[in-house]
XYZ file of C-alpha atoms in Angstrom:
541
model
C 91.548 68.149 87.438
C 91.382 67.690 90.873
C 91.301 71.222 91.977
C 88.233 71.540 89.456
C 86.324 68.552 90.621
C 86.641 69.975 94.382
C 85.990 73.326 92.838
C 82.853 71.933 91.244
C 81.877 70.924 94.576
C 82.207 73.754 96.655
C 80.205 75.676 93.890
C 77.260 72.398 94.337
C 77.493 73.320 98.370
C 77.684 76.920 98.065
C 74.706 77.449 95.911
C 72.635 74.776 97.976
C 73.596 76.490 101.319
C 72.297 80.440 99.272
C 68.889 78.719 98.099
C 68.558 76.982 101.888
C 69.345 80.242 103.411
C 67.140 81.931 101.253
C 64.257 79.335 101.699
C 64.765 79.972 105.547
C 64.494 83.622 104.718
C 61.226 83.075 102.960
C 59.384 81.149 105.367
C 60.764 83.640 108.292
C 58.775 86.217 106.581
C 55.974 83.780 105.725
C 56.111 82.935 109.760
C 56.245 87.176 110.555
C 53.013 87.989 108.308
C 50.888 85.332 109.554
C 51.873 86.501 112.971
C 51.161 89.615 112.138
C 48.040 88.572 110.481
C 46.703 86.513 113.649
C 47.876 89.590 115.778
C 45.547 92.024 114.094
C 42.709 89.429 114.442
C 43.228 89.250 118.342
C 43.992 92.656 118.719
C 40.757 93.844 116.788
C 38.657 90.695 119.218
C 39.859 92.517 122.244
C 38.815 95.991 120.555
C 35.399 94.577 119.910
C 35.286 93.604 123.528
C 36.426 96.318 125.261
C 34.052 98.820 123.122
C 30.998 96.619 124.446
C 31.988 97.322 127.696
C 32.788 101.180 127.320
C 29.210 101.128 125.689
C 27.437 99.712 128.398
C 28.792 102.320 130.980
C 26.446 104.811 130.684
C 23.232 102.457 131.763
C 23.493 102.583 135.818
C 23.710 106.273 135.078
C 20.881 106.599 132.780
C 18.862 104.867 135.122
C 20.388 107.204 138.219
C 19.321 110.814 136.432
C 16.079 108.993 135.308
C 14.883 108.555 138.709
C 16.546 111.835 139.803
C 14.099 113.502 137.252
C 11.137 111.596 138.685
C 11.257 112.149 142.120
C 12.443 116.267 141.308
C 15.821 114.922 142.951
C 15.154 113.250 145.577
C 18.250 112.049 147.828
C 16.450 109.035 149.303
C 15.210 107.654 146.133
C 18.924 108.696 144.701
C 20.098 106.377 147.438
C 17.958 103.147 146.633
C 18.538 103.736 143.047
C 23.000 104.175 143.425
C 22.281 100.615 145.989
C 20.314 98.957 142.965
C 22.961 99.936 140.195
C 26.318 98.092 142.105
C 24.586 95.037 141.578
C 26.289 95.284 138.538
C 29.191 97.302 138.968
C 32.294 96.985 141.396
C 31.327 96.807 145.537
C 33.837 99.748 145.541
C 32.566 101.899 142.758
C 30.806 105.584 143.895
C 28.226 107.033 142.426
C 27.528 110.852 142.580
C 25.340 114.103 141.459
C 27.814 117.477 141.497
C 26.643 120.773 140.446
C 29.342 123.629 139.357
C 30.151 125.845 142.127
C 32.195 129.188 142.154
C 35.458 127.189 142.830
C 34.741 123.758 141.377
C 31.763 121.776 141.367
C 30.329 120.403 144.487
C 28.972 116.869 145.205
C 25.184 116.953 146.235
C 24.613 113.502 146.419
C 26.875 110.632 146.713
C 27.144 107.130 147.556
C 29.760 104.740 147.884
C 33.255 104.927 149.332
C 35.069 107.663 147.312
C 33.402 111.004 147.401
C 30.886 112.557 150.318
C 28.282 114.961 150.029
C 29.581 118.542 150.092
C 32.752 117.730 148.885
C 34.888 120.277 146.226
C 36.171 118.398 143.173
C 38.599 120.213 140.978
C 41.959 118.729 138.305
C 40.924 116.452 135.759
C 37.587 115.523 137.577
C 36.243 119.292 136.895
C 37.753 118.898 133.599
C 35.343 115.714 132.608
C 32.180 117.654 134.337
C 33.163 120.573 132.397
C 33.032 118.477 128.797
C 30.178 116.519 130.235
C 27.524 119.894 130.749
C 28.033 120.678 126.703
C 28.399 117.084 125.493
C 25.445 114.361 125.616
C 28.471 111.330 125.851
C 30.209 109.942 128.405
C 33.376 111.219 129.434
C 36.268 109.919 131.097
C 38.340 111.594 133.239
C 41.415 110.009 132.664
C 43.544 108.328 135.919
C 43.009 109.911 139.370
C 45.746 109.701 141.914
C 48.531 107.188 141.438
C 49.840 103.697 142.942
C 46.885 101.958 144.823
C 44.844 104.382 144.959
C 43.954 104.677 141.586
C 41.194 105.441 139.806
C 38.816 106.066 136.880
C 35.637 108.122 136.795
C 33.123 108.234 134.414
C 30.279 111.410 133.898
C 27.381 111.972 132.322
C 25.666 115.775 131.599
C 22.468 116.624 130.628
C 19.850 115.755 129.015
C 20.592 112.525 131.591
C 20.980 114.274 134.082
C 18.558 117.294 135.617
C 19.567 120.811 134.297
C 22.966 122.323 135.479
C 24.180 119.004 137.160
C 26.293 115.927 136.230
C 26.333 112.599 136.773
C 29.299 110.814 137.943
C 30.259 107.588 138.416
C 34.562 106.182 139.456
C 36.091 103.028 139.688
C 39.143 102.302 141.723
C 41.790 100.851 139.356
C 44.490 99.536 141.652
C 48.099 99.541 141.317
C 50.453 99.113 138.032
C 50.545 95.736 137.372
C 49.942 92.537 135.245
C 46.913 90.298 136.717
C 47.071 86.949 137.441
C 44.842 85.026 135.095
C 44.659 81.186 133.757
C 46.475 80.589 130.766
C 43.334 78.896 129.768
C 41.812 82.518 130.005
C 40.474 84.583 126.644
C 43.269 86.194 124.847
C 45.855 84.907 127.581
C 48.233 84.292 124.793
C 48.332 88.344 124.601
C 49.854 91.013 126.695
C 47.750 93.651 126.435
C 47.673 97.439 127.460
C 45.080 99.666 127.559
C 46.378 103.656 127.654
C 43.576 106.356 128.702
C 44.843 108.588 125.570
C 45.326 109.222 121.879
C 48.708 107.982 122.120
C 50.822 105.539 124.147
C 52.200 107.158 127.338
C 53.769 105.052 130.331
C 52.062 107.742 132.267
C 48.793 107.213 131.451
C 48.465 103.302 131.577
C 44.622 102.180 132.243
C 45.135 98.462 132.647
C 47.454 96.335 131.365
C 48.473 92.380 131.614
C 51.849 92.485 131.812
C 54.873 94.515 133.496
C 57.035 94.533 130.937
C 56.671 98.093 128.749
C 56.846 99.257 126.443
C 55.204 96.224 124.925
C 58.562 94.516 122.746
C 58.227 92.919 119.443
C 55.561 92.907 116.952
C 53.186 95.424 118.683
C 49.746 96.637 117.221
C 48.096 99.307 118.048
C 44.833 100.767 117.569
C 42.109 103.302 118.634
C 39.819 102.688 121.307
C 36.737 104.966 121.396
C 35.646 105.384 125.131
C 32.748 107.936 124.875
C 33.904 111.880 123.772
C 37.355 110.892 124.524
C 39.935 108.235 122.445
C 41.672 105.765 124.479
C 45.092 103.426 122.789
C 45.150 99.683 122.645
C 48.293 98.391 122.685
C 48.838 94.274 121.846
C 51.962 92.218 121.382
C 52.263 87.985 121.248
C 52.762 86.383 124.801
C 53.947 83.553 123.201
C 53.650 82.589 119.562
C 50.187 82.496 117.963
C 51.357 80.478 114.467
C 52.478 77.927 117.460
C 55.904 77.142 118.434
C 56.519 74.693 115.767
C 55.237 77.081 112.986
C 57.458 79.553 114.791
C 60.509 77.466 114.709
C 59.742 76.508 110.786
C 62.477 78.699 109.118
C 65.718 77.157 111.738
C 64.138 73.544 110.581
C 64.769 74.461 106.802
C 67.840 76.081 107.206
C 69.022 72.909 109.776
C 67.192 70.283 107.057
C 68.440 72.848 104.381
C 72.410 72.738 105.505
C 72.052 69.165 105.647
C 70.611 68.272 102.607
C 73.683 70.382 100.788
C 75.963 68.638 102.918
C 74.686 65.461 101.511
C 74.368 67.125 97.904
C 78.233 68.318 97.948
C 79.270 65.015 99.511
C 77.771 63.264 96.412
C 78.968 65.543 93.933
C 82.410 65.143 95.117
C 82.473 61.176 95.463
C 80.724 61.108 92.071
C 83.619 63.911 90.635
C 85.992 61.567 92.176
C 84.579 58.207 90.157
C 84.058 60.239 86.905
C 87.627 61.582 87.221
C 88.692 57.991 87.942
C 86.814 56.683 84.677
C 88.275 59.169 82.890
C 91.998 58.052 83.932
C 91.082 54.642 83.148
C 89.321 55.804 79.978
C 92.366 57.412 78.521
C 94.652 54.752 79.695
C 92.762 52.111 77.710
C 92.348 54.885 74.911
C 95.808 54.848 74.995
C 96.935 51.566 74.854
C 94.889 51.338 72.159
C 95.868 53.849 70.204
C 99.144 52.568 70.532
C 98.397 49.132 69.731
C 96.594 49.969 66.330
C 99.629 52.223 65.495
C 102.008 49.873 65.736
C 99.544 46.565 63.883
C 99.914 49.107 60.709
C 102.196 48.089 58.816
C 105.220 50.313 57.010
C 104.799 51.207 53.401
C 107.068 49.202 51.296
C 109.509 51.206 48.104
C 108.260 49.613 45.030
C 108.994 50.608 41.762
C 106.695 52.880 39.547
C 104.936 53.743 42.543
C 104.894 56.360 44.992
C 103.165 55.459 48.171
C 101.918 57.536 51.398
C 99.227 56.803 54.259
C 98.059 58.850 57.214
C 96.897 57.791 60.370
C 95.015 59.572 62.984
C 92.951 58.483 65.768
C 89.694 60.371 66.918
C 89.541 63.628 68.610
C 90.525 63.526 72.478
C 88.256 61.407 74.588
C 86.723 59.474 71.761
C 87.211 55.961 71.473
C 89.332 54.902 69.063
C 88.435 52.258 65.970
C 89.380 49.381 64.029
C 90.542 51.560 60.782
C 93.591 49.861 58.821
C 95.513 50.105 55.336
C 97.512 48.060 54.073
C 100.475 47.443 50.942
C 102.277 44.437 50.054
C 103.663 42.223 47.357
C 101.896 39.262 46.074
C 103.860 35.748 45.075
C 103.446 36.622 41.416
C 104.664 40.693 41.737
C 101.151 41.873 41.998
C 100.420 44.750 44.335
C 97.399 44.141 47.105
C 96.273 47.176 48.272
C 93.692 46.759 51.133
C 91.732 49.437 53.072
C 89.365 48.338 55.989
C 87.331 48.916 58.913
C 86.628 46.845 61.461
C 83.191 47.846 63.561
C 84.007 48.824 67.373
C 85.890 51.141 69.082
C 87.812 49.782 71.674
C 90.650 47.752 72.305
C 89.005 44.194 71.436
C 88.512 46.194 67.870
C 92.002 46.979 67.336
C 93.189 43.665 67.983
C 90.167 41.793 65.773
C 91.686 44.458 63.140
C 95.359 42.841 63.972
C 93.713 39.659 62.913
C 91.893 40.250 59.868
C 94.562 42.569 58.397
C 96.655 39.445 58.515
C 94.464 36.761 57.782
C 93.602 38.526 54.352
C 97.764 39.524 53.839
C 97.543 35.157 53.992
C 94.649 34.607 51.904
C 95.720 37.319 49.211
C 99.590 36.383 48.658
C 98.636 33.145 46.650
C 97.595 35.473 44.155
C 94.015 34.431 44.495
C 90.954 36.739 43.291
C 90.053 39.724 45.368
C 86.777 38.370 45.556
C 87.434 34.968 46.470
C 89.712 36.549 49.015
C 86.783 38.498 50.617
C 84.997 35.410 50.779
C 87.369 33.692 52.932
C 88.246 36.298 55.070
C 84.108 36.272 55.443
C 84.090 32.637 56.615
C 87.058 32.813 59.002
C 85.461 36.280 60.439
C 82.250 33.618 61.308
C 83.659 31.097 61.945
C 85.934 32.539 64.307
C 84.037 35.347 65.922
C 86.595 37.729 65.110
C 83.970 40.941 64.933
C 80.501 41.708 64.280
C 80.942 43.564 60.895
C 84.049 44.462 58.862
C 84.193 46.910 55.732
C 86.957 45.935 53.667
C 88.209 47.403 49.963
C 90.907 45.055 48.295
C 92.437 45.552 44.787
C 95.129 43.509 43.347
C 97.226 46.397 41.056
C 99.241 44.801 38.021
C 102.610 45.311 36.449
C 102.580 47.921 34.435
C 102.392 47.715 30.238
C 103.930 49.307 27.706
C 102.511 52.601 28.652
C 102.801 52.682 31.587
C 99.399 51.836 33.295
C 98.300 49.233 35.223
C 95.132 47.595 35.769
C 93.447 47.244 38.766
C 91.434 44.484 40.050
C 89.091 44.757 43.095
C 86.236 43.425 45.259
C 84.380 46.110 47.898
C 82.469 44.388 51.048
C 80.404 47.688 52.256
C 83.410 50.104 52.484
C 83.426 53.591 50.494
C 84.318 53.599 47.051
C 87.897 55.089 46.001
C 88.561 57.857 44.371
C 90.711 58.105 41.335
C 92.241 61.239 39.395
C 93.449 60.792 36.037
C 96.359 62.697 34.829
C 93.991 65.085 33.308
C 92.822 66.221 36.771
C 89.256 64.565 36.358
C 88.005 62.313 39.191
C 86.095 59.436 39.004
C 85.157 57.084 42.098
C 85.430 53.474 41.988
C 81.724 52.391 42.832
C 81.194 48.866 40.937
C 81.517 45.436 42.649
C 79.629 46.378 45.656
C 78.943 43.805 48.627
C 77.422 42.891 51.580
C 79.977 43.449 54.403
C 82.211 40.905 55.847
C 80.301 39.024 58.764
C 76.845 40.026 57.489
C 74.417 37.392 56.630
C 74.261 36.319 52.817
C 72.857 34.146 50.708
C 74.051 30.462 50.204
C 76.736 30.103 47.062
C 75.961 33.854 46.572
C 79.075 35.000 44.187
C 81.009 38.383 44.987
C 80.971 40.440 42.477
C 84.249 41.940 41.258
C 85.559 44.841 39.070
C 88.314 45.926 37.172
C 89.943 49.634 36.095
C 92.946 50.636 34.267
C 94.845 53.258 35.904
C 96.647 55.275 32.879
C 99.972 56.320 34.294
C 100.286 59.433 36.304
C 97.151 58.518 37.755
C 96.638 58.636 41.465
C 94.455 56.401 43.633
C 93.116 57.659 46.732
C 91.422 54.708 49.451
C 90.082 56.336 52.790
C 87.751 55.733 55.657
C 84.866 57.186 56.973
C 86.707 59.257 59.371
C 87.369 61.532 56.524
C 84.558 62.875 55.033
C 81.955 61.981 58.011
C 80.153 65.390 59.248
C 77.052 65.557 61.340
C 74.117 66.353 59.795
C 75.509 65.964 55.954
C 74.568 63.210 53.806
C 76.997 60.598 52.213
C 76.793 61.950 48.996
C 77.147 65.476 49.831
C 80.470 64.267 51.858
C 81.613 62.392 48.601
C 81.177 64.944 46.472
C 83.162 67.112 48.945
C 86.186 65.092 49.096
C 85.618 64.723 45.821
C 86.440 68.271 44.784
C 89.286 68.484 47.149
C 91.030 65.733 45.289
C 90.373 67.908 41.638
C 91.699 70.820 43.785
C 95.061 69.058 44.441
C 98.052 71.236 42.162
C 99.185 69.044 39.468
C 102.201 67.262 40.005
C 101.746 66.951 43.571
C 103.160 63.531 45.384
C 101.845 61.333 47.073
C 102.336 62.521 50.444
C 100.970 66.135 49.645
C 98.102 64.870 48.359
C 97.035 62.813 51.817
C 98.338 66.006 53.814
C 96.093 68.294 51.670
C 92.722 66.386 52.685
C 93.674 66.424 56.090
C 94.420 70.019 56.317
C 90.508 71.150 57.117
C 90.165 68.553 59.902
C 89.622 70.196 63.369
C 90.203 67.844 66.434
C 86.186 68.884 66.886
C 85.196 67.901 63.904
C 87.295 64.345 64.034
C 84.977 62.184 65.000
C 86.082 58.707 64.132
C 89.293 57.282 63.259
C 90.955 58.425 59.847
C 93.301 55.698 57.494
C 94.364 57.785 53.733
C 96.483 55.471 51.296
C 97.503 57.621 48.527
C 99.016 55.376 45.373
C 100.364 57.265 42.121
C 101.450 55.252 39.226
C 104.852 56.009 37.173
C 105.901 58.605 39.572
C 109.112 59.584 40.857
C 109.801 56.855 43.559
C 110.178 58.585 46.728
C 112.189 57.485 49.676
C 110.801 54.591 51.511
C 109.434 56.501 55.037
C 107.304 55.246 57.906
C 103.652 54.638 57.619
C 102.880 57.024 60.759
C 103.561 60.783 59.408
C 103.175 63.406 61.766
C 99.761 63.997 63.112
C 98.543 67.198 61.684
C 96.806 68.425 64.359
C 100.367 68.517 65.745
């Protein structure tokens, strides 16, 4: 038992640890797709703002071939015009006017820091002007030199700018490297890179916010539209975005998760340990008294004429065992008292108020007093005394036989099933007259028993019994009388006494014994057997 209980146990803490790890599981992915979620949110923000931006690129050079076209290209008024538009842009940014030339195309005009007048521009510059002559959007040319001197450029072809020329504006981007920024800033809980083509390239990094790339961990990444070409937008959590205690939600469940079946297996086991405890005590008091009601029965006497036998056998394992009791002896004047009883309880206070009554009537019925009167007495000293509750009791007072060989039986019944009685022609009848209230139950002031009276022809047998025997779950009384009924008819002719009792006991499983079972079998002018002891083999042996 022990090895179960702790078995038992384990099982309790292993299947609390599988549904904690589990729940842990399940609220790390809950944790991952609301990250994810809040990631495509930010991600798509940034898009939104960085789109704004690209849009509004083209308006210093709107304005630039709009004044070029008014003044029929005038560098003066180009001059005024390039001063007016860094207002708005970068102090470093240049703006220019190139025209294709046989090797390249040629700056006309420029002003600002990066490019002078005259000057052949060829690579990926030449590449943008090319696009820009046949396409009416901005085009970037993608990053221009490398470490610090970096840089973007933006142009713009006709019908902005005058016939056969292009508009062209660069930035200087600066070295590789994350900016320093507030963590109060907008979106500094992102790093974020920006790549100047269709797909991410360490080569071809625009801006970015951090050092560390590729970017590591959930990373999303989306189009960026930056005029006729397609820039990548790379963006991955700086730190978490569900917060850090959101983040850390699936290690407190499977901490709080761990613990909790630590504390569920802990009780399982101490409460295995008391049941198992109960359970020894249990069948230790089941035991003594099983033993003490076995040995308060008393052993059938050897009388002559009649052939006795009586089974005993407590209830099914772990039940509690009952008050049941039988009982055989002479009277002062040769008369036979035969007693069958029950007293209510099952425990060991039961067997030992059945001890008392089974004697107190063996006192009362040796003077050779009524059965009735005998029942009423034993009545008053069960109140007076306490003894029990309720006790069902059946006591007949059997007669020397006549001439023929019968005997008459004389009998009082307080609330205990009627016996049966087979007559040598195999019928069965049950005694059912003289019914009572049952002993310890209220009655009625100088209320008389009533009593009855039977003659048993010779050969007859008498069968008394307790409710052990018949009692199924679920089946009425009568059907269960009517049962044991038939199995009485059923017994061969000629049988004994003890045969008989071992034939009704043969269909009762230990799961179907419910309740205590007492059998007194009597047969009248029948071979006198042996005398034996009261306490046959159990049959379930």
């Amino acid at each position: 038992m022990r090895r179960g209980v702790r078995g038992l146990s384990l099982a309790v803490l292993a299947v609390m640890v599988i549904i904690t790890v589990v729940g842990a599981v399940a609220a790390r992915a809950a944790v991952k797709d609301q990250e994810s979620r809040l990631l495509k949110e930010r991600t798509n923000e940034i898009g939104l703002v960085l789109t704004s931006s690209i849009s509004s690129l083209p308006g210093p050079l709107d304005v630039l071939g709009g004044v070029l076209r008014a003044t029929n290209q005038s560098a003066s008024a180009f001059g005024q015009a390039s001063a007016a538009a860094e207002v708005g842009t970068s102090a470093n940014s240049t703006f220019a006017l190139v025209r294709k030339a046989d090797s390249g195309y040629v700056v006309v005009m420029a002003k600002g820091p990066g490019l002078r007048p005259g000057e052949m521009l060829s690579g990926v510059r030449a590449a943008a002007f090319q696009t820009a002559l046949t396409n009416p959007q901005i085009v970037p040319t993608g990053v221009i030199g490398s470490g610090a001197k970096r840089s973007l450029g933006f142009a713009l072809g006709p019908p902005v700018a005058p016939a056969g020329t292009v508009l062209y504006r660069e930035d200087p981007l600066g070295p590789i490297g994350a900016p320093r920024s507030a963590k109060t800033a907008p979106f500094s809980e992102l790093n974020v890179v920006i790549y100047d083509s269709p797909r991410p390239a360490r080569s071809e990094v625009l801006a970015e916010t951090t050092t560390a790339l590729p970017l590591k961990g959930q990373v999303r990444t989306q189009p960026l539209p930056a005029g006729a070409a397609t820039w990548t937008l790379q963006a991955s959590a700086a730190s978490p975005l569900v917060g850090t205690a959101t983040e850390d939600a699936p290690w407190i469940v499977l901490a709080g998760g761990i613990c909790l079946a630590l504390l569920v297996g802990l009780v399982t086991e101490v409460e295995s340990r008391r049941r198992r405890s109960a359970v020894a005590l249990y069948d230790s008091e089941h035991r003594v008294a099983e033993t003490l009601q076995r040995s308060l029965l008393p052993s059938l006497p050897t009388l002559p004429g009649l052939d006795l036998a009586a089974r005993y056998l407590p209830a099914a394992l772990h039940q509690e065992i009952g008050g049941d009791w039988f009982d055989v002896f002479e009277l002062a004047d040769g008369r036979i008292g035969l007693v069958i009883g029950d007293v209510v309880g099952h425990d060991v206070a039961a067997a030992a108020a059945m001890a008392k009554v089974q004697s107190s009537l063996r006192a009362y019925g040796w003077s050779g007093a009524p059965p009735n009167e005998v029942l009423d007495r034993l009545d008053g000293f069960i109140a007076n005394f306490r003894i029990s509750d309720l006790v069902t009791v059946f006591y007949g007072v059997l007669s020397a036989p006549d001439d023929s060989g019968g005997r008459t039986l004389t009998f009082a019944n307080a609330g205990h099933l009627p016996p049966f009685v087979r007559d040598p022609d195999g019928s069965v009848r049950d005694l059912s007259a003289a019914p009572s209230l049952l002993l310890g139950a209220p009655s009625q002031a100088g209320a008389v028993r009533p009593q009855g009276a039977v003659v048993l022809s010779a050969g007859s047998t008498l069968l008394l019994f307790t409710d052990g025997l018949i009692e199924v779950p679920g089946e009425s009384l009568t059907t269960s009388l009517a049962r044991l009924g038939a199995q009485v008819a059923a017994a061969p002719a000629g049988a004994d006494a003890a045969s008989v009792c071992d034939l009704l006991l043969t269909n009762l499983s230990p799961e179907r014994l419910r309740d205590d079972v007492a059998v007194l079998t009597i047969q009248l002018d029948a071979v006198v057997a042996a005398a034996r002891p009261l306490l046959a083999q159990d049959t379930r042996a």
